[in-house]
Amino acid sequence: MTRILKVAAAQLGPIHLAEGRAQVVERLIAMLHQADASGCRLVVFPELALTTFFPRYWMEDPAEIDAFFETAMPNPATQPLFDAAARLGIGFYLGYAELTEENGTPRHFNTSILVDGAGAIIGKYRKVHLPGHAHRIPDVAFQHLEKRYFEVGDLGFPVWRAFGGVMGMCICNDRRWPETFRVMALQGAEMVVLGYNTPTTNIHHDEPLHLRMFHHRLCMQAAAYQNGMWVVGSAKAGKEDGHGLYGGSCIVAPTGEIVAQAMTEGDEVVTYTCDLDLGNYIKEVIFNFAAHRRIEHYGLITEQTGVVPPEDA
Ligand code: CDT
C-alpha cells in the first residue's frame, strides 16, 4: 500500500515587534485552512512563529525577554490554532520560545511541537544547535543572541510514528549539521520538518544573499538524499522592522530534489504530495546503513567538538 502524505510548508511573512500573538495566530489559521483546502494533512510553520525574531535585539530586563516566551502550550493566544486544527483534522509543526520551570529554576528553550489531527501535542523538540553569541556585538545592524536567550535543547533528536510514517523535527540552524538528520535517520525518520529564521545578511562576513540561499538548500538537499528522507523547511521571511529574513521555504524529496518552493517573502503555503516510501530504494542500496556504515571509524564525531589538527612535522 502506498503511503501518501500531502504536506504544506506554511511560510510566514514578517512579524513586526508591535504585532501581537492574536494577529499572528489569525494568519496561521488562514494558512491552515488554505492547506486543508488543498488536501494537506500536515502543515509546517516556522521557528519562533508567534513573535518577531527577537534574538536580534539586545535586552537586559528579564520581564522584557520573557514577554517573547510561552509558559504553556496551548495557551489562550494559541488555543484557536489548536481548535482549528482539530476541527479540520489537520496536524501541524509550530516553533515557539518556551519558558518552563524546573525545581524553581526558569528554563528557556527554542522549541517546536508536533500536533496531530486531533489537536493533541504528540512530540516536542528543543533546538540543539544554537547559533550566534551571548555577548553584545558593537556596531552591527542586529545581534543574533540565541546563545543568550536559550539553553541548549535537552531532548535529543527523537522521532514519532505519526501521519502514516516516522516523523522527526529540528529547528533552523540544526539543518546545517549532518548529525541532526543522521541521528533521526538511524531511528527510521522518513520525514523531518523544520522552521527557520535566517537573516539575509551575515554580520560577521560579507556574504551575498544568493550564497546564503545556496547553503540553505544545499544542507537540506544533501540531508534528504544522504538519509533517504523527505525534508520540509518553512521560513519566516521578509523585513521585520527593517531587518531582512530570507524566504526559500521548500519541500525536498529523498532524491535530494526540491519538489516545491516558495515564490514570495510573505505568507505563502507551499504544498506537495509526498510518497513516504520514495526513500526506500535509496536506503536499500547506496545508504543501506546496516550494510555500509563503519562506526568503528566515526568515534571522533562524538568524542570531540573542535578541530585538532596533526602536530607540525
Ligand atoms: N535562527 C537560526 O538558527 N538562524 C541561523 C542563522 C545563522 S547566522 C548566526 C541559521 O542557521 O539559519
Short mmCIF file of C-alpha atoms and ligand atoms in Angstrom, two decimals, residues 47-48 53 110 127 129-133 144 146 171-176 195-199 201-204 212 246, ligand 1:
data_model
loop_
_atom_site.label_atom_id
_atom_site.label_comp_id
_atom_site.label_asym_id
_atom_site.label_seq_id
_atom_site.Cartn_x
_atom_site.Cartn_y
_atom_site.Cartn_z
CA GLU A 47 10.70 28.67 14.01
CA LEU A 48 9.61 31.18 16.72
CA PHE A 53 12.72 37.15 15.59
CA ASN A 110 13.80 27.40 21.35
CA LYS A 127 16.79 23.27 19.48
CA HIS A 129 22.44 23.79 17.63
CA LEU A 130 22.01 27.35 18.89
CA PRO A 131 23.80 29.78 16.58
CA GLY A 132 25.07 33.27 17.30
CA HIS A 133 26.55 34.65 20.50
CA HIS A 144 21.99 37.08 16.96
CA GLU A 146 20.22 32.78 20.68
CA ILE A 171 14.91 23.90 14.09
CA CYS A 172 16.71 26.30 11.76
CA ASN A 173 20.48 26.12 12.37
CA ASP A 174 20.11 22.38 13.11
CA ARG A 175 19.58 21.91 9.36
CA ARG A 176 23.20 22.84 8.67
CA GLY A 195 11.15 26.03 10.69
CA TYR A 196 13.75 28.76 10.34
CA ASN A 197 14.52 32.49 10.63
CA THR A 198 17.64 33.26 8.62
CA PRO A 199 18.85 36.84 8.26
CA THR A 201 22.94 39.29 5.75
CA ASN A 202 25.82 37.80 7.72
CA ILE A 203 27.07 40.25 10.35
CA HIS A 204 30.45 38.50 10.52
CA ARG A 212 23.26 32.15 1.77
CA TYR A 246 15.17 35.23 3.57
N1 CDT B 1 17.58 31.00 13.63
C1 CDT B 1 18.71 30.46 13.20
O1 CDT B 1 19.14 29.42 13.68
N2 CDT B 1 19.35 31.13 12.22
C2 CDT B 1 20.63 30.72 11.74
C3 CDT B 1 21.40 31.94 11.37
C4 CDT B 1 22.82 31.68 11.50
S1 CDT B 1 23.75 33.13 11.45
C5 CDT B 1 24.08 33.47 13.11
C6 CDT B 1 20.59 29.78 10.56
O2 CDT B 1 21.34 28.81 10.57
O3 CDT B 1 19.88 30.00 9.60
#
